[in-house]
Amino acid sequence: MNATWYYFERDLVKWIRGKVTVFSHLVTPAAWLIFVGLTLPVTFTDNYLEYLTPGIMVMSVLFAALQSGNLVIFDKVLGFLNKFFAMPPPRESYLFGTILFITFRGMIQATVIFCVAVLLGITIYSLKSVLLTYVVLFLFGILFASIATTIALAVDDHDGYAAINSMISMPLFFTSTALMPYDKMPDWLQMVASVNPVSYAIDNARALLSGSDPVIGEIVMLAVGAVIVLTICSYLFRRATL
Amino acid sequence: MIEVNDLTKYFGNLCAVDHVSLHVENGIFGLLGPNGAGKSTIVRILSTLLKPTGGNATICGYDLAREPKKVREVISYVPQEMALDIKLTGRENALLYAKLYGIADRSRKVDEVLELMELTARSDDLVRTYSGGMRRRLELAQALVHEPEVLFLDEPTLGLDVAARTKIWRHILSLQEQGIVIFMTTHYMEEADEYCDTVAIIDHGRIVALDTPERLKSEMEGEKTSLNDVFIDRVTTPEEESVFDGYKFRTMLRRRR
């Protein structure tokens, strides 16, 4: 358990010291919020910014998670995993440390979005609703960080990973409820969106942040999905040859 | 210390390690062989990173297959690639290992290993600014935080200049004097000749020679044989067997212009 924390700490310090990356990770999603949230001419709501904020928060966790498979690929290609796995802590502690870091970094990005949105004038209903939103973001982050590391293990080269990442990240985002509600979608998109885990996270974040009740069924699905993918990923990781 | 019995490793149909048996009690053991002969594979199996297809090994009495965690507690493995976090300082790099090994008094231990590897003066600089030799010594420092009994080094002097290599060797020798068993691979025959107590030459996954450098040399005919001669005599690699055709090579170069 301690080892998980040490691996987490390693990733965190390395990230913070790469000043340019930190800046870009925090600015890019904010740009999304401002350029889409304040400019798109939508008619289904009179406060699109408030509608969009939860979607962009989830998006930043999603993109942060999917990009982060690179952390594992680099550690593998550069020989770090060889050294780590010849040490006593179990292999999973590296995996869990990395997944925690990926999730944590996504949540920091989401927080920046949230702060920008508050500055632009969205309403905060209650502290409890914000905290519950973070629980949803955490589960969602764990799910996609596990998916990313599983893909990274399977692909194990940088370019291949980048290709898969760009192939799945945009479709996942655009087939979710990030930009519009289910009833404004064409039928086919509605079907896709209703099984897209990204929608589950966004629906809940949106419900919570607008002061309504969360959709418990979808949260359970996210949690179950996270546990299943994490289990598969640990299994593959334990058996992986480097 | 290290007891290897009939170790075999297949990658698909390729036999990388072919019934290798070894016994290393103390000193510096050098594993020599051409590229792709199976040296690194053996080291990776012994440091618990790969599971052998057949055979077994014990390290300090611990069975590799049954007690990998115990094995990991008494060994250190330094791979060929220099894997250091360049955005962390030398001290932070070493401290990470002390933490992962669960060392109780870790900041004192880290100071000690950095001192031992003559890195104290630069220990708070980012590794980005370190030379190749310093990085290798930092890796040795990391490998020593838990006072291992066996040290596996895969090409420890690869890519370093002469001065850096000599320095690394001085450190390896002093570790050996403290009773640490060194199991290493190298391509530099002169180094193996000078520093190793025992060497094994491995070819196509099989041991073709195993003895002290002196005895291997004395078995060769002719005066002033070197370990290089022994190596070329024992090893057959298809790529090097074909004779270099100078005429063809020069024609090829001319055509490219």
Short mmCIF file of C-alpha atoms in Angstrom, two decimals, chain B residues 15-194:
data_model
loop_
_atom_site.label_atom_id
_atom_site.label_comp_id
_atom_site.label_asym_id
_atom_site.label_seq_id
_atom_site.Cartn_x
_atom_site.Cartn_y
_atom_site.Cartn_z
CA CYS B 15 15.48 -21.25 -27.63
CA ALA B 16 17.09 -18.28 -25.88
CA VAL B 17 18.56 -20.20 -22.96
CA ASP B 18 19.45 -23.86 -23.44
CA HIS B 19 19.91 -26.00 -20.30
CA VAL B 20 22.26 -23.66 -18.51
CA SER B 21 23.72 -24.74 -15.18
CA LEU B 22 25.90 -22.46 -13.10
CA HIS B 23 27.20 -22.10 -9.60
CA VAL B 24 28.48 -18.81 -8.25
CA GLU B 25 29.69 -18.64 -4.66
CA ASN B 26 31.47 -15.30 -4.45
CA GLY B 27 33.43 -12.71 -6.38
CA ILE B 28 32.62 -11.22 -9.75
CA PHE B 29 31.02 -13.52 -12.30
CA GLY B 30 31.04 -12.38 -15.93
CA LEU B 31 28.67 -13.65 -18.57
CA LEU B 32 30.13 -13.10 -22.04
CA GLY B 33 28.66 -13.81 -25.42
CA PRO B 34 27.70 -12.30 -28.76
CA ASN B 35 24.60 -10.15 -29.18
CA GLY B 36 21.49 -12.26 -28.86
CA ALA B 37 23.27 -15.16 -27.17
CA GLY B 38 20.91 -15.09 -24.18
CA LYS B 39 22.95 -13.16 -21.60
CA SER B 40 20.30 -10.61 -20.76
CA THR B 41 17.61 -13.28 -20.73
CA ILE B 42 19.51 -15.21 -18.07
CA VAL B 43 19.95 -12.09 -15.95
CA ARG B 44 16.27 -11.22 -16.32
CA ILE B 45 15.23 -14.72 -15.27
CA LEU B 46 17.52 -14.61 -12.23
CA SER B 47 16.18 -11.21 -11.21
CA THR B 48 12.58 -12.60 -11.28
CA LEU B 49 11.46 -10.60 -14.32
CA LEU B 50 10.98 -13.60 -16.60
CA LYS B 51 9.74 -17.07 -15.78
CA PRO B 52 11.93 -19.86 -17.19
CA THR B 53 10.38 -22.50 -19.45
CA GLY B 54 12.32 -25.20 -17.65
CA GLY B 55 14.89 -25.71 -14.91
CA ASN B 56 15.24 -23.69 -11.76
CA ALA B 57 17.57 -21.54 -9.73
CA THR B 58 18.10 -20.54 -6.14
CA ILE B 59 19.62 -17.31 -4.91
CA CYS B 60 20.90 -17.18 -1.32
CA GLY B 61 18.94 -20.37 -0.75
CA TYR B 62 15.65 -18.90 -1.96
CA ASP B 63 13.88 -20.68 -4.77
CA LEU B 64 13.26 -18.43 -7.75
CA ALA B 65 9.91 -19.97 -8.64
CA ARG B 66 8.50 -20.40 -5.15
CA GLU B 67 9.90 -17.42 -3.25
CA PRO B 68 10.34 -14.60 -5.76
CA LYS B 69 9.62 -11.95 -3.14
CA LYS B 70 12.40 -13.26 -0.88
CA VAL B 71 14.74 -13.28 -3.87
CA ARG B 72 13.86 -9.66 -4.64
CA GLU B 73 14.78 -8.68 -1.10
CA VAL B 74 18.35 -9.95 -1.40
CA ILE B 75 19.16 -8.91 -4.98
CA SER B 76 19.43 -5.76 -7.03
CA TYR B 77 19.11 -5.53 -10.77
CA VAL B 78 20.56 -2.75 -12.91
CA PRO B 79 19.46 -3.14 -16.55
CA GLN B 80 21.33 -1.93 -19.63
CA GLU B 81 19.07 1.04 -20.22
CA MET B 82 19.75 3.83 -17.78
CA ALA B 83 16.34 4.28 -16.23
CA LEU B 84 16.52 7.36 -14.04
CA ASP B 85 13.97 10.14 -13.60
CA ILE B 86 15.77 13.12 -15.09
CA LYS B 87 13.31 15.58 -13.59
CA LEU B 88 14.18 14.37 -10.10
CA THR B 89 17.42 15.04 -8.24
CA GLY B 90 19.96 12.31 -7.59
CA ARG B 91 18.87 12.18 -3.97
CA GLU B 92 15.18 11.91 -4.90
CA ASN B 93 15.95 9.07 -7.30
CA ALA B 94 17.79 7.16 -4.59
CA LEU B 95 15.15 8.02 -1.98
CA LEU B 96 12.40 6.50 -4.14
CA TYR B 97 14.24 3.18 -4.04
CA ALA B 98 14.82 3.40 -0.29
CA LYS B 99 11.09 3.96 0.13
CA LEU B 100 10.11 1.12 -2.17
CA TYR B 101 12.45 -1.25 -0.34
CA GLY B 102 10.91 -0.11 2.93
CA ILE B 103 14.18 1.05 4.50
CA ALA B 104 13.60 2.28 8.05
CA ASP B 105 16.26 4.97 8.39
CA ARG B 106 16.10 6.02 4.77
CA SER B 107 17.54 9.51 4.62
CA ARG B 108 20.68 8.36 6.43
CA LYS B 109 20.94 5.32 4.16
CA VAL B 110 20.51 7.45 1.05
CA ASP B 111 23.25 9.83 2.23
CA GLU B 112 25.46 6.81 2.78
CA VAL B 113 25.03 5.26 -0.67
CA LEU B 114 25.40 8.63 -2.41
CA GLU B 115 28.62 9.19 -0.48
CA LEU B 116 29.80 5.70 -1.41
CA MET B 117 29.24 6.43 -5.11
CA GLU B 118 30.88 9.87 -4.81
CA LEU B 119 27.71 11.73 -5.70
CA THR B 120 27.21 13.75 -2.53
CA ALA B 121 28.34 17.07 -4.02
CA ARG B 122 25.83 16.84 -6.88
CA SER B 123 23.07 14.96 -5.07
CA ASP B 124 20.62 17.88 -5.10
CA ASP B 125 21.02 18.63 -8.80
CA LEU B 126 18.51 17.28 -11.31
CA VAL B 127 19.70 14.07 -12.96
CA ARG B 128 19.18 15.84 -16.30
CA THR B 129 22.54 17.54 -15.63
CA TYR B 130 24.44 14.31 -14.84
CA SER B 131 27.01 12.71 -17.14
CA GLY B 132 26.67 9.10 -18.28
CA GLY B 133 29.14 7.87 -15.68
CA MET B 134 27.37 9.73 -12.88
CA ARG B 135 24.03 8.30 -13.95
CA ARG B 136 25.44 4.80 -13.85
CA ARG B 137 26.85 5.41 -10.38
CA LEU B 138 23.49 6.77 -9.27
CA GLU B 139 21.90 3.55 -10.48
CA LEU B 140 24.43 1.60 -8.41
CA ALA B 141 23.58 3.81 -5.43
CA GLN B 142 19.89 2.99 -5.92
CA ALA B 143 20.75 -0.68 -6.11
CA LEU B 144 22.61 -0.57 -2.79
CA VAL B 145 20.00 1.07 -0.53
CA HIS B 146 18.77 -2.26 0.85
CA GLU B 147 22.23 -3.84 1.22
CA PRO B 148 21.72 -6.63 -1.31
CA GLU B 149 23.75 -9.82 -1.25
CA VAL B 150 23.73 -10.28 -5.01
CA LEU B 151 24.00 -7.55 -7.61
CA PHE B 152 22.94 -8.23 -11.22
CA LEU B 153 24.50 -5.81 -13.67
CA ASP B 154 23.60 -5.92 -17.35
CA GLU B 155 26.39 -4.22 -19.34
CA PRO B 156 27.30 -1.79 -16.56
CA THR B 157 29.96 0.05 -18.58
CA LEU B 158 28.18 0.17 -21.93
CA GLY B 159 28.54 3.52 -23.69
CA LEU B 160 30.82 5.10 -21.07
CA ASP B 161 34.20 6.68 -21.74
CA VAL B 162 37.40 5.09 -20.42
CA ALA B 163 37.64 7.24 -17.30
CA ALA B 164 34.01 6.62 -16.37
CA ARG B 165 34.43 2.90 -16.98
CA THR B 166 37.50 2.69 -14.77
CA LYS B 167 35.64 4.52 -12.03
CA ILE B 168 32.61 2.22 -12.25
CA TRP B 169 34.93 -0.77 -12.04
CA ARG B 170 36.68 0.63 -8.97
CA HIS B 171 33.29 0.85 -7.31
CA ILE B 172 32.24 -2.62 -8.41
CA LEU B 173 35.50 -4.04 -7.03
CA SER B 174 35.02 -2.36 -3.68
CA LEU B 175 31.47 -3.73 -3.47
CA GLN B 176 32.82 -7.19 -4.17
CA GLU B 177 35.39 -6.73 -1.38
CA GLN B 178 32.48 -6.03 0.98
CA GLY B 179 31.17 -9.47 0.16
CA ILE B 180 28.51 -8.67 -2.43
CA VAL B 181 28.34 -11.24 -5.21
CA ILE B 182 28.41 -9.55 -8.62
CA PHE B 183 26.76 -11.26 -11.57
CA MET B 184 27.28 -9.26 -14.73
CA THR B 185 27.21 -9.35 -18.50
CA THR B 186 29.66 -7.49 -20.71
CA HIS B 187 30.95 -7.15 -24.24
CA TYR B 188 34.32 -5.82 -23.15
CA MET B 189 36.68 -8.80 -22.98
CA GLU B 190 39.54 -6.73 -21.54
CA GLU B 191 37.31 -5.73 -18.64
CA ALA B 192 36.15 -9.28 -18.05
CA ASP B 193 39.76 -10.45 -18.17
CA GLU B 194 40.94 -7.87 -15.69
#
